[in-house]
C-alpha cells in the first residue's frame, strides 16, 4: 500500500512539474479540489439516503402495525370491550418495539393507552411532531396512534453530522492554499483588464495593458486592446453618422409638420362640407306644417343619423290631392350614402310632379336614374325603397323595404312583408319585372308604422337586437295616442334599450294614423 501511495505521489508531482502553461496547472489543482468537494458531497448524499431509508423503514413498519391494530380494535370498539384493547396494545407494544400506543376519540383525547397516566388527556402536540409517530383514523371516528423507538435514526443522524464535520474540516484544510494562489494569479491581470474595460465604457479608448505570465490572459488582453482601437474608430464614424441622421430627421419632421397642417386644414374643410350636407339633408325632410296640411292623416316622423350624415330616407308629399309617402335605407352611412339619399328624394319629387301614377313605371324610372348615377360615381351603394300612395282611406304599397307594422284601432296587429313587392334600387338597371303592388283599407284610429333597420337591429351591451316584436309591443301599448306621442315613446324605448352601446346605424321612424 505504501509503494502504491508513493508511486501515485511521484506521478502527480511529475505531471505538475512538466512545462505546462501556468493556467493549465491551476486548472489541474482546481480539478483536484473539485474532486474532494464531489467526494464530500456524494458521501453526504449517501448518509442522507441511509438516514432517509431508516426513517422510511420505521414508517412502513408503523403502517403494518396500524393495519394490524385497526382490524382488531374496530371489533372491540363495537363490543365496547376496552380491557381487550388494553391487552392488545400492551402485547403489540412489547413485540413491535413501540414506545406507546393510543386510542383517540374525535376530540383527540386519549381513550386507551399503554401509558395509563395519559388516559382521558389530550394527546400532546409535540408527540405528533415526532418523526416516528404515525396514526390511522377508523370508520367510527376514533383514531389509533403509535410512537416507535427511533434510537437508530438518532444514531445515524449523529454519524451523518460527524461525517459532514470531518469532510468540511478536511476540505477547509486542503483548499485555502491553492485557492489563494489561484485567485491571485488569475484576478490581478483580470482586475487590470476590468478597469480598462470600465474606462472604455466611459469613452476612454486610449488604454495600455502589460502582459501577464498566463498565455490565455495575454490573448484576452491583446483582444481588449484591439477592441479599444476599433471602438475608437467606430465612435468617430458614429458621431458623423449621428450628425447626418439628425439633419435628416429634422427635415423629415418638418415635412411631417407640413403634412399635419394640411391634414388639419383638410379635416376642417371636410367637416364643413359634412355639416352643410347634414343641414341640407335635414332641410329636405317634411316640415310639421306640411304634414298638418295632409287631410285625413295624422303623421309624425323622426330621423337620427349614426354619423354626421346618414343614408336613411323618408318623405311625405302632397300633390294635387295625392299623398305619396316614401321610406328607404341606403347601404352604409356617411357622405356618399347621404348624397344617394338626396338623389332619391329629388327623383321622387320629379316623378310625382310629372304626374307619374303607375307604380311599376315610377319605381323603374327612379331605379334607372339612380343606377346610372351610382355607376358614374363608381360606387357600390344601393337602397331599399318603399312607396305608399294614399287616397280615401286606402293605402297602395310598392317597393322592397322592412316589414310594415299596422295596429288597428282595436289593438289587433298586422305585419306586411314587402320582400316580393320590389327590388333594391341602384343594384340592377331594369327592375320592372320585380315590382308588385298591394293595398289595404285604413279605418279611423288605425296606426301604420314605417321604420328602418336602425331600430329593429339596434343592439344593447349584450349585442342583442331590439327586434320587431318589441317595437310592436310598444306601438300596441300606445296606439290610442297621437302619432307624435307614439313616436316619442318608441324612440325613448329604443334609446333605453341601447343604453351605453354605440349606435351603429341610422334610426328613422314614420308613424301614420287614420283620422
Short mmCIF file of C-alpha atoms in Angstrom, two decimals:
data_model
loop_
_atom_site.label_atom_id
_atom_site.label_comp_id
_atom_site.label_asym_id
_atom_site.label_seq_id
_atom_site.Cartn_x
_atom_site.Cartn_y
_atom_site.Cartn_z
CA UNK A 1 0.00 0.00 0.00
CA UNK A 2 2.88 2.38 0.85
CA UNK A 3 4.54 1.64 -2.50
CA UNK A 4 1.28 2.35 -4.25
CA UNK A 5 0.86 5.72 -2.44
CA UNK A 6 4.46 6.73 -3.17
CA UNK A 7 4.01 5.82 -6.84
CA UNK A 8 0.85 7.96 -7.05
CA UNK A 9 2.62 10.91 -5.41
CA UNK A 10 5.53 10.64 -7.86
CA UNK A 11 3.11 10.56 -10.80
CA UNK A 12 1.25 13.68 -9.63
CA UNK A 13 4.49 15.58 -8.91
CA UNK A 14 5.85 14.61 -12.32
CA UNK A 15 2.70 15.92 -14.01
CA UNK A 16 2.78 19.18 -12.06
CA UNK A 17 6.48 19.81 -12.76
CA UNK A 18 6.09 19.48 -16.50
CA UNK A 19 6.31 22.69 -18.51
CA UNK A 20 2.59 23.10 -18.96
CA UNK A 21 1.02 26.52 -19.31
CA UNK A 22 0.52 28.18 -15.92
CA UNK A 23 -3.23 28.33 -16.34
CA UNK A 24 -3.40 24.60 -17.05
CA UNK A 25 -1.53 23.89 -13.78
CA UNK A 26 -4.01 25.99 -11.85
CA UNK A 27 -6.89 24.25 -13.54
CA UNK A 28 -5.31 20.91 -12.55
CA UNK A 29 -5.33 21.85 -8.88
CA UNK A 30 -8.80 23.25 -9.22
CA UNK A 31 -9.94 19.87 -10.54
CA UNK A 32 -8.27 18.17 -7.54
CA UNK A 33 -10.22 20.45 -5.22
CA UNK A 34 -13.45 19.80 -7.17
CA UNK A 35 -12.93 16.05 -6.75
CA UNK A 36 -12.54 16.48 -2.99
CA UNK A 37 -15.73 18.50 -2.90
CA UNK A 38 -17.54 15.91 -5.02
CA UNK A 39 -16.44 13.12 -2.66
CA UNK A 40 -17.66 15.05 0.35
CA UNK A 41 -20.99 15.86 -1.31
CA UNK A 42 -21.56 12.30 -2.51
CA UNK A 43 -20.69 10.97 0.94
CA UNK A 44 -23.18 13.39 2.47
CA UNK A 45 -25.85 12.29 0.00
CA UNK A 46 -25.14 8.67 0.82
CA UNK A 47 -25.51 9.25 4.55
CA UNK A 48 -28.69 11.21 3.97
CA UNK A 49 -30.04 8.34 1.85
CA UNK A 50 -29.27 5.84 4.64
CA UNK A 51 -30.93 8.12 7.16
CA UNK A 52 -34.00 8.52 4.94
CA UNK A 53 -34.22 4.78 4.31
CA UNK A 54 -34.20 4.03 8.03
CA UNK A 55 -36.97 6.58 8.59
CA UNK A 56 -38.93 5.06 5.74
CA UNK A 57 -38.46 1.60 7.26
CA UNK A 58 -39.86 2.80 10.58
CA UNK A 59 -42.81 4.43 8.78
CA UNK A 60 -43.55 1.23 6.82
CA UNK A 61 -43.34 -0.83 9.99
CA UNK A 62 -45.69 1.61 11.71
CA UNK A 63 -48.19 1.24 8.87
CA UNK A 64 -48.12 -2.55 9.22
CA UNK A 65 -48.70 -2.29 12.97
CA UNK A 66 -51.53 0.20 12.42
CA UNK A 67 -53.16 -2.12 9.87
CA UNK A 68 -53.00 -5.00 12.34
CA UNK A 69 -54.42 -2.90 15.18
CA UNK A 70 -57.20 -1.46 13.04
CA UNK A 71 -58.56 -4.88 12.17
CA UNK A 72 -58.85 -5.87 15.84
CA UNK A 73 -59.64 -2.58 17.58
CA UNK A 74 -62.64 -1.87 15.35
CA UNK A 75 -64.29 -5.08 16.55
CA UNK A 76 -63.51 -4.40 20.21
CA UNK A 77 -64.91 -0.84 19.92
CA UNK A 78 -68.20 -2.18 18.60
CA UNK A 79 -68.34 -4.59 21.56
CA UNK A 80 -67.14 -1.80 23.95
CA UNK A 81 -64.52 -4.27 25.22
CA UNK A 82 -61.87 -1.75 26.25
CA UNK A 83 -59.91 -4.21 28.50
CA UNK A 84 -59.18 -6.31 25.44
CA UNK A 85 -57.93 -3.18 23.65
CA UNK A 86 -55.56 -2.50 26.58
CA UNK A 87 -54.22 -6.07 26.44
CA UNK A 88 -53.87 -5.81 22.65
CA UNK A 89 -51.92 -2.52 22.93
CA UNK A 90 -49.61 -3.94 25.63
CA UNK A 91 -48.82 -7.04 23.59
CA UNK A 92 -48.16 -5.14 20.35
CA UNK A 93 -46.03 -2.50 22.11
CA UNK A 94 -43.73 -5.19 23.52
CA UNK A 95 -43.41 -7.26 20.35
CA UNK A 96 -43.07 -4.31 17.91
CA UNK A 97 -40.63 -2.22 19.98
CA UNK A 98 -43.10 0.68 20.30
CA UNK A 99 -42.86 3.47 22.86
CA UNK A 100 -46.61 3.86 23.21
CA UNK A 101 -49.99 3.17 21.54
CA UNK A 102 -53.08 5.39 21.91
CA UNK A 103 -56.77 5.14 21.03
CA UNK A 104 -58.06 8.69 20.46
CA UNK A 105 -61.61 9.96 20.11
CA UNK A 106 -62.80 12.66 17.70
CA UNK A 107 -61.64 15.39 20.15
CA UNK A 108 -58.09 13.94 20.12
CA UNK A 109 -58.40 12.77 23.74
CA UNK A 110 -56.81 9.52 24.86
CA UNK A 111 -59.33 6.71 25.49
CA UNK A 112 -56.86 3.84 25.85
CA UNK A 113 -53.06 4.00 26.21
CA UNK A 114 -50.16 1.74 27.14
CA UNK A 115 -49.17 4.56 29.48
CA UNK A 116 -52.26 4.73 31.75
CA UNK A 117 -51.29 8.15 33.10
CA UNK A 118 -52.28 9.70 29.74
CA UNK A 119 -55.84 8.29 29.77
CA UNK A 120 -58.59 10.91 29.26
CA UNK A 121 -55.99 13.58 28.43
CA UNK A 122 -55.42 15.35 25.07
CA UNK A 123 -52.58 13.93 23.04
CA UNK A 124 -49.67 16.46 23.27
CA UNK A 125 -48.84 18.21 20.01
CA UNK A 126 -45.11 17.59 20.42
CA UNK A 127 -45.72 13.80 20.24
CA UNK A 128 -47.47 14.18 16.86
CA UNK A 129 -44.42 16.05 15.54
CA UNK A 130 -42.09 13.12 16.29
CA UNK A 131 -40.58 11.52 13.15
CA UNK A 132 -41.51 8.01 14.41
CA UNK A 133 -45.17 9.00 15.06
CA UNK A 134 -47.95 7.53 12.87
CA UNK A 135 -51.74 7.43 13.10
CA UNK A 136 -54.74 5.97 11.27
CA UNK A 137 -58.39 7.06 11.51
CA UNK A 138 -61.12 4.41 11.89
CA UNK A 139 -64.54 4.50 10.24
CA UNK A 140 -66.11 5.00 13.71
CA UNK A 141 -64.33 8.36 14.11
CA UNK A 142 -61.70 7.02 16.52
CA UNK A 143 -58.00 7.23 15.69
CA UNK A 144 -55.15 4.85 16.53
CA UNK A 145 -51.73 6.46 17.05
CA UNK A 146 -48.34 4.84 17.70
CA UNK A 147 -44.82 6.07 18.52
CA UNK A 148 -41.85 3.83 17.62
CA UNK A 149 -38.36 3.82 19.14
CA UNK A 150 -36.07 5.83 16.85
CA UNK A 151 -32.71 5.35 18.54
CA UNK A 152 -31.27 4.10 15.26
CA UNK A 153 -32.33 7.27 13.48
CA UNK A 154 -30.69 9.46 16.08
CA UNK A 155 -27.51 7.38 15.91
CA UNK A 156 -27.38 7.64 12.13
CA UNK A 157 -28.04 11.37 12.43
CA UNK A 158 -25.09 11.74 14.77
CA UNK A 159 -22.87 9.73 12.41
CA UNK A 160 -24.06 11.86 9.49
CA UNK A 161 -23.31 15.09 11.37
CA UNK A 162 -19.88 13.82 12.39
CA UNK A 163 -19.09 12.76 8.80
CA UNK A 164 -20.09 16.15 7.43
CA UNK A 165 -17.96 17.93 10.02
CA UNK A 166 -14.95 15.78 9.18
CA UNK A 167 -15.48 16.25 5.43
CA UNK A 168 -15.71 20.01 5.66
CA UNK A 169 -12.76 20.19 8.03
CA UNK A 170 -10.65 18.27 5.52
CA UNK A 171 -11.90 20.49 2.71
CA UNK A 172 -11.03 23.70 4.53
CA UNK A 173 -7.57 22.40 5.37
CA UNK A 174 -6.65 21.41 1.80
CA UNK A 175 -8.15 24.15 -0.37
CA UNK A 176 -7.12 27.56 1.10
CA UNK A 177 -3.52 27.44 -0.14
CA UNK A 178 -4.44 26.55 -3.68
CA UNK A 179 -7.39 28.93 -3.82
CA UNK A 180 -5.22 31.79 -2.61
CA UNK A 181 -2.52 31.12 -5.20
CA UNK A 182 -5.04 30.58 -7.99
CA UNK A 183 -7.10 33.71 -7.28
CA UNK A 184 -4.02 35.94 -7.06
CA UNK A 185 -2.56 34.68 -10.31
CA UNK A 186 -5.88 34.96 -12.13
CA UNK A 187 -7.55 38.03 -10.64
CA UNK A 188 -4.68 40.53 -10.80
CA UNK A 189 -4.49 40.71 -14.62
CA UNK A 190 -8.26 40.37 -14.85
CA UNK A 191 -8.74 43.32 -12.47
CA UNK A 192 -6.47 45.43 -14.65
CA UNK A 193 -8.37 44.37 -17.73
CA UNK A 194 -11.67 45.16 -15.95
CA UNK A 195 -10.50 48.67 -15.07
CA UNK A 196 -9.55 49.16 -18.71
CA UNK A 197 -12.98 47.94 -19.79
CA UNK A 198 -14.62 50.45 -17.42
CA UNK A 199 -12.57 53.26 -18.95
CA UNK A 200 -13.69 52.09 -22.40
CA UNK A 201 -17.31 52.16 -21.20
CA UNK A 202 -16.87 55.83 -20.29
CA UNK A 203 -15.37 56.63 -23.71
CA UNK A 204 -11.64 56.44 -22.92
CA UNK A 205 -10.27 54.11 -25.58
CA UNK A 206 -6.60 55.04 -25.05
CA UNK A 207 -5.60 52.10 -22.81
CA UNK A 208 -2.33 50.21 -22.27
CA UNK A 209 -2.07 46.81 -20.53
CA UNK A 210 1.01 44.80 -19.58
CA UNK A 211 1.42 41.15 -20.41
CA UNK A 212 0.96 38.57 -17.66
CA UNK A 213 2.50 35.16 -17.07
CA UNK A 214 -0.60 33.37 -18.37
CA UNK A 215 -0.81 32.95 -22.13
CA UNK A 216 -4.60 32.75 -22.24
CA UNK A 217 -4.97 36.02 -20.33
CA UNK A 218 -2.41 37.64 -22.63
CA UNK A 219 -4.61 36.70 -25.57
CA UNK A 220 -7.59 38.29 -23.80
CA UNK A 221 -5.59 41.47 -23.08
CA UNK A 222 -4.46 41.78 -26.71
CA UNK A 223 -8.07 41.29 -27.87
CA UNK A 224 -9.23 44.00 -25.46
CA UNK A 225 -6.63 46.45 -26.76
CA UNK A 226 -7.59 45.69 -30.37
CA UNK A 227 -11.20 46.25 -29.42
CA UNK A 228 -10.35 49.67 -27.96
CA UNK A 229 -8.77 50.70 -31.26
CA UNK A 230 -11.78 49.52 -33.25
CA UNK A 231 -14.20 51.26 -30.87
CA UNK A 232 -12.24 54.50 -31.21
CA UNK A 233 -12.67 54.37 -34.98
CA UNK A 234 -16.34 53.36 -34.71
CA UNK A 235 -17.07 56.19 -32.27
CA UNK A 236 -15.63 58.76 -34.62
CA UNK A 237 -17.68 57.35 -37.52
CA UNK A 238 -20.79 57.14 -35.32
CA UNK A 239 -20.60 60.83 -34.41
CA UNK A 240 -20.53 61.72 -38.09
CA UNK A 241 -23.47 59.43 -38.83
CA UNK A 242 -25.45 60.81 -35.87
CA UNK A 243 -25.00 64.35 -37.14
CA UNK A 244 -26.04 63.28 -40.62
CA UNK A 245 -29.10 61.39 -39.35
CA UNK A 246 -30.07 64.30 -37.08
CA UNK A 247 -30.18 66.56 -40.11
CA UNK A 248 -32.30 64.01 -41.99
CA UNK A 249 -34.71 63.67 -39.04
CA UNK A 250 -35.06 67.44 -38.80
CA UNK A 251 -36.03 67.59 -42.47
CA UNK A 252 -38.45 64.68 -42.08
CA UNK A 253 -40.00 66.29 -39.00
CA UNK A 254 -40.54 69.48 -40.96
CA UNK A 255 -42.29 67.51 -43.70
CA UNK A 256 -44.50 65.80 -41.10
CA UNK A 257 -45.46 69.16 -39.62
CA UNK A 258 -46.34 70.45 -43.09
CA UNK A 259 -48.45 67.38 -43.85
CA UNK A 260 -50.12 67.61 -40.45
CA UNK A 261 -51.10 71.22 -41.11
CA UNK A 262 -52.50 70.21 -44.49
CA UNK A 263 -54.42 67.36 -42.86
CA UNK A 264 -55.90 69.66 -40.24
CA UNK A 265 -56.95 72.07 -42.97
CA UNK A 266 -58.49 69.20 -44.94
CA UNK A 267 -60.32 67.95 -41.85
CA UNK A 268 -61.77 71.39 -41.25
CA UNK A 269 -62.88 71.59 -44.89
CA UNK A 270 -64.44 68.10 -44.82
CA UNK A 271 -66.16 68.84 -41.51
CA UNK A 272 -67.65 71.96 -43.03
CA UNK A 273 -68.82 70.02 -46.10
CA UNK A 274 -70.37 67.31 -43.92
CA UNK A 275 -72.12 69.95 -41.85
CA UNK A 276 -73.54 71.56 -44.98
CA UNK A 277 -74.70 68.16 -46.27
CA UNK A 278 -76.28 67.29 -42.92
CA UNK A 279 -78.14 70.60 -42.84
CA UNK A 280 -79.29 70.12 -46.42
CA UNK A 281 -80.49 66.63 -45.59
CA UNK A 282 -82.49 67.83 -42.58
CA UNK A 283 -83.86 70.80 -44.54
CA UNK A 284 -85.36 68.47 -47.16
CA UNK A 285 -87.33 66.47 -44.60
CA UNK A 286 -91.07 67.26 -44.49
CA UNK A 287 -91.93 70.05 -42.06
CA UNK A 288 -94.62 69.93 -39.40
CA UNK A 289 -96.67 72.44 -41.38
CA UNK A 290 -96.56 70.22 -44.48
CA UNK A 291 -97.65 67.17 -42.50
CA UNK A 292 -100.54 69.02 -40.85
CA UNK A 293 -101.94 70.06 -44.25
CA UNK A 294 -102.48 66.44 -45.34
CA UNK A 295 -106.18 65.60 -44.96
CA UNK A 296 -107.44 62.53 -43.05
CA UNK A 297 -103.95 61.53 -41.88
CA UNK A 298 -102.01 62.44 -38.75
CA UNK A 299 -98.26 61.87 -39.42
CA UNK A 300 -95.11 62.18 -37.26
CA UNK A 301 -91.57 61.46 -38.48
CA UNK A 302 -88.12 61.07 -36.88
CA UNK A 303 -84.58 60.67 -38.24
CA UNK A 304 -81.32 60.30 -36.27
CA UNK A 305 -78.11 59.64 -38.27
CA UNK A 306 -75.50 57.28 -36.81
CA UNK A 307 -72.75 59.67 -38.01
CA UNK A 308 -72.76 63.32 -39.05
CA UNK A 309 -74.82 62.47 -42.13
CA UNK A 310 -76.95 59.40 -42.69
CA UNK A 311 -78.21 57.21 -45.50
CA UNK A 312 -81.85 56.85 -44.37
CA UNK A 313 -84.66 58.47 -46.36
CA UNK A 314 -88.26 59.33 -45.66
CA UNK A 315 -90.61 61.85 -47.25
CA UNK A 316 -94.30 62.76 -47.27
CA UNK A 317 -95.53 64.63 -50.39
CA UNK A 318 -98.97 66.11 -51.09
CA UNK A 319 -99.58 66.99 -54.73
CA UNK A 320 -102.96 67.71 -56.39
CA UNK A 321 -104.87 65.70 -53.82
CA UNK A 322 -102.45 62.74 -53.94
CA UNK A 323 -100.35 61.70 -50.93
CA UNK A 324 -97.04 59.98 -51.70
CA UNK A 325 -95.09 58.55 -48.73
CA UNK A 326 -91.62 57.10 -49.14
CA UNK A 327 -89.11 55.44 -46.81
CA UNK A 328 -85.72 53.95 -47.72
CA UNK A 329 -82.35 52.88 -46.39
CA UNK A 330 -79.10 53.35 -48.32
CA UNK A 331 -76.41 50.79 -47.58
CA UNK A 332 -73.94 52.20 -45.04
CA UNK A 333 -73.94 55.79 -43.87
CA UNK A 334 -71.78 58.84 -44.34
CA UNK A 335 -71.38 61.41 -47.08
CA UNK A 336 -71.73 59.05 -50.06
CA UNK A 337 -74.89 57.44 -48.65
CA UNK A 338 -76.35 60.86 -47.89
CA UNK A 339 -75.75 62.06 -51.46
CA UNK A 340 -77.54 58.99 -52.83
CA UNK A 341 -80.44 59.64 -50.45
CA UNK A 342 -80.74 63.22 -51.77
CA UNK A 343 -80.80 61.87 -55.34
CA UNK A 344 -83.72 59.58 -54.44
CA UNK A 345 -85.62 62.42 -52.77
CA UNK A 346 -85.19 64.60 -55.87
CA UNK A 347 -86.21 61.81 -58.25
CA UNK A 348 -89.38 61.05 -56.26
CA UNK A 349 -90.33 64.74 -56.30
CA UNK A 350 -89.71 64.92 -60.04
CA UNK A 351 -91.79 61.85 -60.91
CA UNK A 352 -94.62 62.96 -58.64
CA UNK A 353 -94.61 66.44 -60.22
CA UNK A 354 -94.76 64.83 -63.69
CA UNK A 355 -97.96 63.03 -62.64
CA UNK A 356 -96.47 59.55 -62.93
CA UNK A 357 -99.05 57.26 -61.26
CA UNK A 358 -98.12 53.78 -62.44
CA UNK A 359 -96.10 52.17 -59.60
CA UNK A 360 -94.06 49.98 -61.97
CA UNK A 361 -93.05 52.90 -64.21
CA UNK A 362 -92.49 55.12 -61.17
CA UNK A 363 -90.04 52.75 -59.42
CA UNK A 364 -88.38 51.53 -62.62
CA UNK A 365 -87.70 55.08 -63.86
CA UNK A 366 -86.38 56.10 -60.45
CA UNK A 367 -84.16 52.97 -60.38
CA UNK A 368 -82.62 53.70 -63.80
CA UNK A 369 -81.77 57.25 -62.72
CA UNK A 370 -80.12 56.10 -59.50
CA UNK A 371 -78.39 53.17 -61.25
CA UNK A 372 -76.69 55.46 -63.82
CA UNK A 373 -75.59 57.88 -61.11
CA UNK A 374 -74.17 55.06 -58.97
CA UNK A 375 -72.24 53.75 -61.99
CA UNK A 376 -70.89 57.23 -62.71
CA UNK A 377 -69.82 57.56 -59.05
CA UNK A 378 -68.09 54.17 -59.28
CA UNK A 379 -69.91 53.24 -56.09
CA UNK A 380 -71.39 50.01 -54.77
CA UNK A 381 -74.20 51.77 -52.89
CA UNK A 382 -77.85 50.77 -53.27
CA UNK A 383 -81.00 51.17 -51.19
CA UNK A 384 -84.26 49.61 -50.24
CA UNK A 385 -87.22 51.86 -51.04
CA UNK A 386 -90.92 51.56 -50.22
CA UNK A 387 -93.53 53.91 -51.71
CA UNK A 388 -97.06 54.33 -50.35
CA UNK A 389 -99.93 56.08 -52.15
CA UNK A 390 -102.88 57.16 -50.01
CA UNK A 391 -106.39 58.11 -51.13
CA UNK A 392 -109.79 57.96 -49.40
CA UNK A 393 -108.66 55.61 -46.61
CA UNK A 394 -106.77 53.22 -48.91
CA UNK A 395 -103.02 52.61 -48.97
CA UNK A 396 -101.23 51.18 -52.04
CA UNK A 397 -97.76 49.70 -51.40
CA UNK A 398 -94.92 49.04 -53.86
CA UNK A 399 -91.18 48.54 -53.42
CA UNK A 400 -88.96 46.47 -51.15
CA UNK A 401 -88.13 47.52 -47.59
CA UNK A 402 -88.65 46.40 -43.96
CA UNK A 403 -91.99 44.91 -42.89
CA UNK A 404 -94.86 47.37 -42.40
CA UNK A 405 -96.49 47.34 -38.97
CA UNK A 406 -100.24 48.07 -38.73
CA UNK A 407 -102.02 48.34 -35.36
CA UNK A 408 -105.76 48.54 -35.79
CA UNK A 409 -107.96 50.75 -33.61
CA UNK A 410 -108.96 47.70 -31.53
CA UNK A 411 -105.31 46.73 -30.82
CA UNK A 412 -105.05 43.95 -33.42
CA UNK A 413 -101.68 43.95 -35.22
CA UNK A 414 -100.74 43.10 -38.80
CA UNK A 415 -97.24 42.76 -40.30
CA UNK A 416 -96.94 43.17 -44.09
CA UNK A 417 -93.87 41.68 -45.77
CA UNK A 418 -92.57 43.80 -48.68
CA UNK A 419 -89.91 41.37 -49.93
CA UNK A 420 -91.94 40.45 -53.07
CA UNK A 421 -93.07 44.00 -53.86
CA UNK A 422 -89.82 45.27 -55.40
CA UNK A 423 -86.03 45.11 -55.69
CA UNK A 424 -83.12 47.16 -54.24
CA UNK A 425 -82.75 50.48 -56.06
CA UNK A 426 -79.47 51.07 -57.96
CA UNK A 427 -78.39 47.44 -58.00
CA UNK A 428 -79.72 46.43 -61.43
CA UNK A 429 -80.55 48.56 -64.45
CA UNK A 430 -84.01 47.06 -65.09
CA UNK A 431 -86.31 46.01 -62.19
CA UNK A 432 -89.81 46.37 -63.67
CA UNK A 433 -90.47 42.61 -63.57
CA UNK A 434 -89.74 42.59 -59.80
CA UNK A 435 -92.26 45.32 -58.90
CA UNK A 436 -95.71 44.49 -57.50
CA UNK A 437 -98.40 46.40 -55.60
CA UNK A 438 -100.80 45.60 -52.75
CA UNK A 439 -103.40 47.71 -50.98
CA UNK A 440 -105.24 47.70 -47.68
CA UNK A 441 -108.00 49.76 -46.04
CA UNK A 442 -107.46 52.07 -43.08
CA UNK A 443 -110.22 52.75 -40.59
CA UNK A 444 -110.36 55.59 -38.11
CA UNK A 445 -107.77 55.05 -35.33
CA UNK A 446 -105.64 52.60 -37.33
CA UNK A 447 -101.86 53.18 -36.98
CA UNK A 448 -99.24 52.44 -39.68
CA UNK A 449 -95.58 52.36 -38.63
CA UNK A 450 -92.71 52.61 -41.12
CA UNK A 451 -89.11 52.26 -39.93
CA UNK A 452 -85.57 51.39 -40.99
CA UNK A 453 -83.45 48.55 -39.62
CA UNK A 454 -81.62 51.05 -37.41
CA UNK A 455 -84.50 50.44 -34.95
CA UNK A 456 -85.09 46.69 -35.18
CA UNK A 457 -81.35 45.90 -35.35
CA UNK A 458 -80.30 48.32 -32.61
CA UNK A 459 -78.04 46.47 -30.14
CA UNK A 460 -77.68 46.63 -26.38
CA UNK A 461 -74.46 45.97 -24.48
CA UNK A 462 -75.11 42.21 -24.82
CA UNK A 463 -75.27 42.59 -28.65
CA UNK A 464 -78.96 41.60 -28.70
CA UNK A 465 -81.27 43.23 -31.28
CA UNK A 466 -84.20 45.45 -30.34
CA UNK A 467 -86.42 43.47 -32.75
CA UNK A 468 -89.78 43.89 -34.43
CA UNK A 469 -91.59 42.13 -31.57
CA UNK A 470 -90.54 44.79 -29.04
CA UNK A 471 -91.41 47.58 -31.47
CA UNK A 472 -94.88 46.05 -31.99
CA UNK A 473 -95.41 45.80 -28.25
CA UNK A 474 -94.62 49.49 -27.67
CA UNK A 475 -96.83 50.70 -30.56
CA UNK A 476 -99.73 48.47 -29.49
CA UNK A 477 -99.43 49.81 -25.92
CA UNK A 478 -99.70 53.44 -27.04
CA UNK A 479 -101.72 53.11 -30.31
CA UNK A 480 -104.62 55.14 -28.89
CA UNK A 481 -102.35 58.20 -28.55
CA UNK A 482 -101.29 60.71 -31.21
CA UNK A 483 -98.51 59.81 -33.71
CA UNK A 484 -96.17 62.32 -32.03
CA UNK A 485 -96.67 60.64 -28.67
CA UNK A 486 -96.26 57.16 -30.19
CA UNK A 487 -93.08 58.32 -31.95
CA UNK A 488 -91.67 59.69 -28.68
CA UNK A 489 -92.45 56.50 -26.74
CA UNK A 490 -90.77 54.32 -29.39
CA UNK A 491 -87.61 56.47 -29.62
CA UNK A 492 -87.36 56.66 -25.82
CA UNK A 493 -87.66 52.89 -25.53
CA UNK A 494 -85.06 52.30 -28.28
CA UNK A 495 -82.51 54.57 -26.58
CA UNK A 496 -83.20 53.00 -23.21
CA UNK A 497 -82.58 49.57 -24.79
CA UNK A 498 -79.32 50.69 -26.44
CA UNK A 499 -78.02 52.25 -23.20
CA UNK A 500 -74.28 52.93 -23.37
CA UNK A 501 -73.85 50.87 -26.54
CA UNK A 502 -72.68 52.64 -29.68
CA UNK A 503 -75.36 53.49 -32.29
CA UNK A 504 -74.26 51.58 -35.40
CA UNK A 505 -76.96 52.62 -37.91
CA UNK A 506 -79.28 55.49 -38.74
CA UNK A 507 -82.60 55.47 -36.88
CA UNK A 508 -85.69 56.51 -38.87
CA UNK A 509 -89.36 56.23 -37.84
CA UNK A 510 -92.61 57.32 -39.50
CA UNK A 511 -95.94 56.98 -37.64
CA UNK A 512 -99.20 57.42 -39.65
CA UNK A 513 -102.68 57.41 -38.11
CA UNK A 514 -106.02 57.46 -39.89
CA UNK A 515 -108.27 60.22 -38.53
#
